[in-house]
GROMACS .gro file of C-alpha atoms in nm:
model
  372
    1MET     CA    1  -3.764   0.480   1.886
    2VAL     CA    2  -3.917   0.400   2.227
    3LEU     CA    3  -4.095   0.069   2.269
    4LYS     CA    4  -4.415   0.083   2.470
    5GLU     CA    5  -4.627  -0.172   2.646
    6ASN     CA    6  -4.983  -0.131   2.769
    7LEU     CA    7  -5.031  -0.217   3.137
    8THR     CA    8  -5.404  -0.210   3.223
    9ASP     CA    9  -5.506   0.153   3.163
   10ASN     CA   10  -5.156   0.296   3.168
   11THR     CA   11  -4.886   0.304   2.899
   12GLU     CA   12  -4.530   0.282   3.024
   13SER     CA   13  -4.218   0.344   2.819
   14MET     CA   14  -3.979   0.057   2.803
   15ALA     CA   15  -3.622   0.115   2.694
   16LYS     CA   16  -3.490  -0.113   2.423
   17ASP     CA   17  -3.246  -0.378   2.540
   18PHE     CA   18  -2.890  -0.403   2.411
   19TYR     CA   19  -2.640  -0.686   2.438
   20CYS     CA   20  -2.268  -0.752   2.407
   21HIS     CA   21  -2.180  -0.838   2.048
   22ARG     CA   22  -1.942  -1.114   2.166
   23CYS     CA   23  -2.098  -1.286   2.469
   24SER     CA   24  -2.461  -1.162   2.459
   25ARG     CA   25  -2.444  -1.024   2.813
   26THR     CA   26  -2.686  -0.736   2.865
   27VAL     CA   27  -2.537  -0.385   2.842
   28THR     CA   28  -2.868  -0.197   2.836
   29GLU     CA   29  -2.801   0.024   3.138
   30HIS     CA   30  -2.470   0.148   2.998
   31ALA     CA   31  -2.602   0.182   2.642
   32HIS     CA   32  -2.863   0.433   2.758
   33THR     CA   33  -2.615   0.642   2.959
   34ASP     CA   34  -2.600   0.935   2.716
   35GLY     CA   35  -2.956   0.906   2.585
   36ARG     CA   36  -2.848   0.815   2.228
   37ALA     CA   37  -2.902   0.439   2.230
   38GLU     CA   38  -3.229   0.453   2.037
   39GLU     CA   39  -3.091   0.705   1.786
   40LEU     CA   40  -2.789   0.484   1.713
   41ALA     CA   41  -2.962   0.147   1.744
   42ASP     CA   42  -2.917   0.059   1.376
   43VAL     CA   43  -2.550   0.152   1.351
   44VAL     CA   44  -2.384   0.060   1.680
   45LEU     CA   45  -2.248  -0.265   1.827
   46TYR     CA   46  -2.165  -0.310   2.195
   47LEU     CA   47  -1.905  -0.490   2.406
   48CYS     CA   48  -1.931  -0.560   2.777
   49ASP     CA   49  -1.633  -0.450   2.988
   50THR     CA   50  -1.489  -0.802   3.007
   51CYS     CA   51  -1.499  -0.860   2.630
   52ALA     CA   52  -1.361  -0.512   2.563
   53LYS     CA   53  -1.060  -0.572   2.785
   54ASN     CA   54  -1.004  -0.910   2.622
   55GLN     CA   55  -0.990  -0.743   2.280
   56GLN     CA   56  -0.742  -0.475   2.381
   57LYS     CA   57  -0.407  -0.510   2.205
   58GLU     CA   58  -0.090  -0.308   2.223
   59ALA     CA   59  -0.123   0.029   2.050
   60ASP     CA   60   0.060   0.361   2.054
   61ILE     CA   61  -0.195   0.501   2.301
   62ASP     CA   62  -0.430   0.348   2.562
   63HIS     CA   63  -0.705   0.608   2.585
   64ILE     CA   64  -0.832   0.910   2.394
   65GLY     CA   65  -1.085   1.099   2.602
   66GLU     CA   66  -1.361   0.857   2.709
   67TYR     CA   67  -1.250   0.599   2.454
   68MET     CA   68  -1.034   0.298   2.537
   69ILE     CA   69  -0.820   0.204   2.236
   70LEU     CA   70  -0.856  -0.164   2.144
   71HIS     CA   71  -0.615  -0.172   1.850
   72THR     CA   72  -0.493   0.018   1.543
   73MET     CA   73  -0.699  -0.047   1.229
   74GLY     CA   74  -0.500   0.160   0.981
   75LYS     CA   75  -0.266   0.453   0.940
   76GLY     CA   76  -0.227   0.707   0.661
   77GLY     CA   77  -0.021   1.013   0.592
   78MET     CA   78  -0.242   1.244   0.800
   79SER     CA   79  -0.437   1.026   1.041
   80VAL     CA   80  -0.467   0.695   1.221
   81VAL     CA   81  -0.785   0.491   1.276
   82TYR     CA   82  -0.841   0.285   1.589
   83LYS     CA   83  -1.101   0.036   1.695
   84ALA     CA   84  -1.213   0.186   2.025
   85TRP     CA   85  -1.459   0.128   2.310
   86HIS     CA   86  -1.663   0.408   2.464
   87GLU     CA   87  -1.635   0.340   2.838
   88PRO     CA   88  -1.958   0.515   2.951
   89THR     CA   89  -2.189   0.351   2.692
   90TYR     CA   90  -1.997   0.033   2.596
   91ARG     CA   91  -2.021   0.127   2.225
   92ILE     CA   92  -1.766  -0.016   1.979
   93VAL     CA   93  -1.653   0.258   1.743
   94ALA     CA   94  -1.390   0.352   1.489
   95LEU     CA   95  -1.195   0.655   1.608
   96LYS     CA   96  -1.009   0.859   1.346
   97ARG     CA   97  -0.741   1.083   1.495
   98ILE     CA   98  -0.511   1.330   1.325
   99LEU     CA   99  -0.147   1.231   1.375
  100PRO     CA  100   0.015   1.438   1.655
  101GLU     CA  101   0.300   1.547   1.426
  102ILE     CA  102   0.045   1.681   1.175
  103THR     CA  103  -0.133   1.907   1.427
  104VAL     CA  104   0.139   2.170   1.379
  105TYR     CA  105  -0.001   2.236   1.031
  106GLU     CA  106  -0.306   2.461   1.042
  107GLU     CA  107  -0.417   2.364   0.692
  108ALA     CA  108  -0.418   1.994   0.783
  109LYS     CA  109  -0.628   2.062   1.093
  110ARG     CA  110  -0.868   2.272   0.888
  111PHE     CA  111  -0.930   1.990   0.641
  112PHE     CA  112  -0.966   1.734   0.917
  113GLN     CA  113  -1.232   1.954   1.074
  114ARG     CA  114  -1.393   2.000   0.733
  115GLU     CA  115  -1.434   1.624   0.688
  116ALA     CA  116  -1.602   1.594   1.029
  117LEU     CA  117  -1.844   1.877   0.951
  118ILE     CA  118  -1.933   1.725   0.613
  119MET     CA  119  -2.006   1.385   0.767
  120GLN     CA  120  -2.208   1.543   1.047
  121ASN     CA  121  -2.468   1.645   0.788
  122LEU     CA  122  -2.483   1.309   0.610
  123ILE     CA  123  -2.726   1.065   0.771
  124HIS     CA  124  -2.810   0.779   0.536
  125PRO     CA  125  -2.822   0.399   0.578
  126ASN     CA  126  -2.545   0.360   0.317
  127ILE     CA  127  -2.307   0.622   0.455
  128VAL     CA  128  -2.082   0.562   0.756
  129ARG     CA  129  -2.236   0.744   1.052
  130LEU     CA  130  -2.048   1.012   1.243
  131ILE     CA  131  -2.117   0.962   1.614
  132ASP     CA  132  -1.894   1.210   1.794
  133HIS     CA  133  -1.608   1.450   1.730
  134LYS     CA  134  -1.361   1.669   1.914
  135ILE     CA  135  -1.195   1.935   1.706
  136GLY     CA  136  -0.973   2.185   1.881
  137GLY     CA  137  -0.732   2.222   2.167
  138GLU     CA  138  -0.487   1.934   2.189
  139GLU     CA  139  -0.715   1.671   2.036
  140PHE     CA  140  -0.843   1.634   1.681
  141TYR     CA  141  -1.051   1.323   1.629
  142PHE     CA  142  -1.390   1.204   1.520
  143VAL     CA  143  -1.579   0.888   1.603
  144LEU     CA  144  -1.756   0.672   1.345
  145GLU     CA  145  -1.967   0.361   1.352
  146TYR     CA  146  -1.753   0.048   1.355
  147LEU     CA  147  -1.795  -0.177   1.050
  148PRO     CA  148  -1.646  -0.525   1.110
  149GLY     CA  149  -1.705  -0.655   0.756
  150GLY     CA  150  -1.402  -0.472   0.614
  151ASP     CA  151  -1.387  -0.313   0.270
  152LEU     CA  152  -1.606  -0.425  -0.021
  153TYR     CA  153  -1.324  -0.571  -0.233
  154THR     CA  154  -1.200  -0.795   0.050
  155TYR     CA  155  -1.555  -0.880   0.157
  156VAL     CA  156  -1.651  -1.002  -0.191
  157LYS     CA  157  -1.338  -1.216  -0.232
  158ARG     CA  158  -1.348  -1.359   0.121
  159ASN     CA  159  -1.713  -1.456   0.111
  160SER     CA  160  -1.736  -1.562  -0.256
  161THR     CA  161  -2.029  -1.323  -0.279
  162SER     CA  162  -2.274  -1.395  -0.561
  163LEU     CA  163  -2.309  -1.159  -0.856
  164THR     CA  164  -2.665  -1.080  -0.747
  165GLU     CA  165  -2.560  -0.986  -0.394
  166VAL     CA  166  -2.269  -0.773  -0.519
  167CYS     CA  167  -2.505  -0.583  -0.749
  168ARG     CA  168  -2.750  -0.525  -0.463
  169ILE     CA  169  -2.471  -0.383  -0.249
  170LEU     CA  170  -2.365  -0.160  -0.539
  171CYS     CA  171  -2.726  -0.039  -0.580
  172ASP     CA  172  -2.726   0.063  -0.214
  173ILE     CA  173  -2.397   0.249  -0.254
  174LEU     CA  174  -2.534   0.430  -0.559
  175ASP     CA  175  -2.830   0.530  -0.343
  176GLY     CA  176  -2.584   0.676  -0.092
  177ILE     CA  177  -2.395   0.857  -0.369
  178ASP     CA  178  -2.723   1.000  -0.501
  179TYR     CA  179  -2.797   1.127  -0.148
  180VAL     CA  180  -2.452   1.292  -0.130
  181HIS     CA  181  -2.505   1.458  -0.468
  182GLY     CA  182  -2.844   1.577  -0.348
  183LYS     CA  183  -2.660   1.761  -0.071
  184GLY     CA  184  -2.455   1.944  -0.334
  185LEU     CA  185  -2.143   1.740  -0.262
  186VAL     CA  186  -1.907   1.518  -0.460
  187HIS     CA  187  -1.740   1.235  -0.268
  188GLY     CA  188  -1.429   1.250  -0.487
  189ASP     CA  189  -1.261   0.926  -0.378
  190ILE     CA  190  -1.495   0.634  -0.441
  191LYS     CA  191  -1.318   0.297  -0.462
  192PRO     CA  192  -1.383  -0.053  -0.322
  193TYR     CA  193  -1.160   0.018  -0.022
  194ASN     CA  194  -1.375   0.319   0.075
  195ILE     CA  195  -1.691   0.109   0.081
  196LEU     CA  196  -1.713  -0.065   0.419
  197MET     CA  197  -1.937  -0.356   0.518
  198SER     CA  198  -2.148  -0.387   0.831
  199HIS     CA  199  -2.195  -0.710   1.028
  200THR     CA  200  -2.527  -0.756   0.847
  201GLY     CA  201  -2.375  -0.722   0.498
  202THR     CA  202  -2.480  -0.361   0.432
  203GLY     CA  203  -2.237  -0.152   0.227
  204LYS     CA  204  -2.157   0.200   0.346
  205LEU     CA  205  -1.965   0.481   0.181
  206SER     CA  206  -1.675   0.610   0.391
  207ASP     CA  207  -1.378   0.848   0.384
  208PHE     CA  208  -1.497   1.196   0.288
  209ASN     CA  209  -1.160   1.369   0.317
  210LEU     CA  210  -1.163   1.463  -0.053
  211ALA     CA  211  -1.533   1.558  -0.064
  212ARG     CA  212  -1.618   1.901  -0.202
  213ASN     CA  213  -1.913   2.114  -0.309
  214PHE     CA  214  -2.021   2.135  -0.673
  215GLY     CA  215  -1.817   2.398  -0.854
  216GLU     CA  216  -1.594   2.457  -0.552
  217LEU     CA  217  -1.258   2.604  -0.636
  218GLU     CA  218  -0.951   2.393  -0.565
  219ILE     CA  219  -0.932   2.324  -0.194
  220SER     CA  220  -0.566   2.214  -0.180
  221ASN     CA  221  -0.631   1.927   0.057
  222PRO     CA  222  -0.284   1.816   0.180
  223ASP     CA  223  -0.403   1.454   0.155
  224ARG     CA  224  -0.527   1.493  -0.202
  225MET     CA  225  -0.217   1.332  -0.354
  226SER     CA  226  -0.313   1.009  -0.175
  227LYS     CA  227  -0.588   0.947  -0.432
  228THR     CA  228  -0.507   0.637  -0.634
  229PRO     CA  229  -0.436   0.754  -0.993
  230VAL     CA  230  -0.630   0.471  -1.163
  231PHE     CA  231  -0.948   0.601  -0.995
  232MET     CA  232  -0.904   0.955  -1.128
  233ALA     CA  233  -1.149   1.066  -1.397
  234PRO     CA  234  -1.004   1.233  -1.710
  235GLU     CA  235  -1.174   1.566  -1.637
  236GLU     CA  236  -1.024   1.598  -1.288
  237ILE     CA  237  -0.676   1.533  -1.429
  238VAL     CA  238  -0.727   1.815  -1.682
  239ASN     CA  239  -0.857   2.057  -1.420
  240ILE     CA  240  -0.947   1.985  -1.058
  241LYS     CA  241  -1.220   2.250  -1.085
  242ASN     CA  242  -1.404   2.010  -1.316
  243VAL     CA  243  -1.484   1.775  -1.028
  244GLY     CA  244  -1.858   1.709  -1.022
  245PRO     CA  245  -2.102   1.417  -0.990
  246ALA     CA  246  -1.966   1.262  -1.312
  247VAL     CA  247  -1.637   1.194  -1.131
  248ASP     CA  248  -1.818   0.978  -0.874
  249ILE     CA  249  -1.995   0.791  -1.156
  250TYR     CA  250  -1.658   0.722  -1.319
  251CYS     CA  251  -1.501   0.606  -0.992
  252MET     CA  252  -1.799   0.379  -0.927
  253GLY     CA  253  -1.755   0.228  -1.273
  254ILE     CA  254  -1.384   0.169  -1.212
  255SER     CA  255  -1.470   0.009  -0.878
  256MET     CA  256  -1.722  -0.227  -1.038
  257TYR     CA  257  -1.474  -0.315  -1.311
  258ASN     CA  258  -1.209  -0.394  -1.049
  259ILE     CA  259  -1.443  -0.600  -0.830
  260PHE     CA  260  -1.561  -0.821  -1.116
  261THR     CA  261  -1.227  -0.863  -1.298
  262ASN     CA  262  -0.950  -0.787  -1.043
  263ARG     CA  263  -0.815  -0.550  -1.308
  264PHE     CA  264  -0.856  -0.196  -1.439
  265PRO     CA  265  -0.981  -0.087  -1.785
  266LEU     CA  266  -0.646   0.066  -1.880
  267THR     CA  267  -0.365  -0.098  -2.076
  268ILE     CA  268  -0.031   0.036  -1.956
  269PRO     CA  269   0.246  -0.195  -2.086
  270GLU     CA  270   0.521   0.059  -2.018
  271LEU     CA  271   0.401   0.093  -1.659
  272ASN     CA  272   0.422  -0.284  -1.612
  273GLU     CA  273   0.789  -0.269  -1.709
  274MET     CA  274   0.845   0.018  -1.466
  275ILE     CA  275   0.687  -0.180  -1.182
  276LYS     CA  276   0.900  -0.486  -1.261
  277ALA     CA  277   1.214  -0.271  -1.247
  278PHE     CA  278   1.098  -0.110  -0.922
  279VAL     CA  279   1.038  -0.449  -0.756
  280LYS     CA  280   1.371  -0.585  -0.883
  281GLU     CA  281   1.551  -0.293  -0.722
  282LYS     CA  282   1.370  -0.322  -0.388
  283ASN     CA  283   1.306  -0.690  -0.320
  284PRO     CA  284   1.258  -0.925  -0.617
  285LYS     CA  285   1.194  -1.227  -0.390
  286ASP     CA  286   0.865  -1.092  -0.257
  287PRO     CA  287   0.703  -0.865  -0.523
  288ILE     CA  288   0.355  -0.842  -0.364
  289THR     CA  289   0.483  -0.734  -0.022
  290THR     CA  290   0.726  -0.496  -0.191
  291ILE     CA  291   0.448  -0.325  -0.387
  292LEU     CA  292   0.225  -0.294  -0.079
  293HIS     CA  293   0.507  -0.169   0.144
  294HIS     CA  294   0.632   0.088  -0.108
  295LYS     CA  295   0.293   0.180  -0.257
  296LYS     CA  296   0.325   0.556  -0.205
  297GLU     CA  297   0.674   0.568  -0.355
  298LEU     CA  298   0.557   0.359  -0.651
  299VAL     CA  299   0.253   0.580  -0.711
  300SER     CA  300   0.465   0.893  -0.679
  301GLN     CA  301   0.710   0.771  -0.942
  302HIS     CA  302   0.459   0.649  -1.198
  303SER     CA  303   0.139   0.847  -1.146
  304GLU     CA  304   0.207   1.066  -1.450
  305ALA     CA  305   0.227   0.760  -1.676
  306VAL     CA  306  -0.110   0.642  -1.544
  307LYS     CA  307  -0.267   0.986  -1.588
  308GLN     CA  308  -0.158   1.005  -1.952
  309VAL     CA  309  -0.318   0.667  -2.023
  310ILE     CA  310  -0.640   0.781  -1.851
  311LEU     CA  311  -0.648   1.091  -2.070
  312LYS     CA  312  -0.546   0.936  -2.403
  313GLY     CA  313  -0.577   0.560  -2.382
  314ASP     CA  314  -0.869   0.341  -2.483
  315ARG     CA  315  -1.072   0.152  -2.222
  316VAL     CA  316  -1.053  -0.225  -2.237
  317PRO     CA  317  -1.412  -0.360  -2.252
  318VAL     CA  318  -1.485  -0.548  -1.932
  319LEU     CA  319  -1.587  -0.862  -2.129
  320ASP     CA  320  -1.229  -0.888  -2.256
  321TYR     CA  321  -1.124  -0.980  -1.903
  322LYS     CA  322  -1.445  -1.143  -1.774
  323LYS     CA  323  -1.609  -1.327  -2.063
  324ASP     CA  324  -1.879  -1.490  -1.847
  325LEU     CA  325  -2.008  -1.157  -1.716
  326PRO     CA  326  -2.367  -1.090  -1.830
  327PRO     CA  327  -2.349  -0.854  -2.133
  328GLU     CA  328  -2.612  -0.621  -1.986
  329LEU     CA  329  -2.400  -0.573  -1.673
  330ALA     CA  330  -2.089  -0.526  -1.884
  331GLN     CA  331  -2.266  -0.245  -2.075
  332ILE     CA  332  -2.340  -0.065  -1.748
  333ILE     CA  333  -1.977  -0.085  -1.634
  334ASP     CA  334  -1.834   0.018  -1.971
  335LYS     CA  335  -2.069   0.316  -1.992
  336ALA     CA  336  -1.970   0.438  -1.645
  337VAL     CA  337  -1.598   0.447  -1.730
  338ARG     CA  338  -1.623   0.626  -2.064
  339LYS     CA  339  -1.360   0.891  -2.124
  340ASN     CA  340  -1.605   1.173  -2.191
  341LYS     CA  341  -1.831   1.253  -1.897
  342GLU     CA  342  -2.120   1.335  -2.132
  343ASP     CA  343  -2.122   0.969  -2.241
  344ARG     CA  344  -2.159   0.831  -1.889
  345PHE     CA  345  -2.474   0.799  -1.680
  346LYS     CA  346  -2.617   1.141  -1.603
  347SER     CA  347  -2.664   1.063  -1.235
  348ALA     CA  348  -2.613   0.800  -0.968
  349ARG     CA  349  -2.988   0.747  -0.973
  350GLU     CA  350  -2.983   0.668  -1.346
  351MET     CA  351  -2.696   0.423  -1.295
  352LYS     CA  352  -2.878   0.256  -1.007
  353ASP     CA  353  -3.196   0.225  -1.215
  354ALA     CA  354  -2.996   0.055  -1.492
  355LEU     CA  355  -2.846  -0.187  -1.240
  356ILE     CA  356  -3.189  -0.264  -1.090
  357ALA     CA  357  -3.332  -0.328  -1.438
  358PHE     CA  358  -3.043  -0.565  -1.512
  359LEU     CA  359  -3.096  -0.748  -1.181
  360SER     CA  360  -3.467  -0.793  -1.247
  361THR     CA  361  -3.404  -0.951  -1.588
  362TYR     CA  362  -3.106  -1.153  -1.465
  363GLU     CA  363  -3.295  -1.302  -1.170
  364LYS     CA  364  -3.599  -1.380  -1.388
  365ASN     CA  365  -3.387  -1.560  -1.648
  366LYS     CA  366  -3.194  -1.744  -1.380
  367SER     CA  367  -3.516  -1.859  -1.217
  368GLN     CA  368  -3.653  -1.984  -1.549
  369LYS     CA  369  -3.335  -2.183  -1.619
  370GLU     CA  370  -3.349  -2.345  -1.275
  371SER     CA  371  -3.716  -2.441  -1.309
  372PRO     CA  372  -3.775  -2.810  -1.399
   0.00000   0.00000   0.00000
């Protein structure tokens, strides 16, 4: 968008001003360097050169192309994500780069490129925006908007977010999911940690490395085994070719269940004993750190036990764990995580509509109770 101001009989274009996110110093001239400042105005934050240098911490690399690396945000089996600063435009971004040792595998590079191409065609206020990418030669990376609010689970716990606000965020995410489904795609890995929060409190769906087209045959993504078993829908365990929109509905239901209860709707007593034995063997003095540090090994050892419970076990009603949750909201969550996909919501839009209807009634009743 170009802002305009009338000067006597003439109309002159005036570029929008941009400022450093930390010190409020103007960065307008740099922001407009590549002509994309207006296009990215709603998704980009800026740092002046002084603040950017002050934020730089030790990392395994200083620069990638035109991007100065500020620090490492996270690392997985195939890639690493950095907080970075685009030197020409002063944009703060998240830069996802395939690990150098992985570039020798053609299949891994193909799927990394696939994720970038999928995200390139997804422009929605509740989906993380792809800004730039370089795929080929010696570098494989793509650049995303930087979201300082962290993941949804951490955001909710850190800010003691109200039930109403959490539901509004979830409605927005369901809107993003509906948009993805409208493009003929399934996200395939929805969980609270793949919903990132902007500095304004907007939730955005991220991480499309397991995304696929409706009815697509198995794509053998080398990172597929990284999917957390408790977020797998029964039908995708039976046959990966069954992955469709209903899987995203199920994962969204599991995410809501986890956010409101800190638990999952599966009772796995034998798994609890396995985990206790695992921790005792590794480091019984610090069980939480042990579980986090050895998460992949733990998942690898016990994923089959979890899958069998998902397929055969009963779901624990969410009110069993969170008795003060409004019953209408509990019904929405329990419906989304039903074992048979035919019994779940038919679409993300239908689930969002149910959540909006609940919110309307909940807010009305709350207002009436607070009235003198």
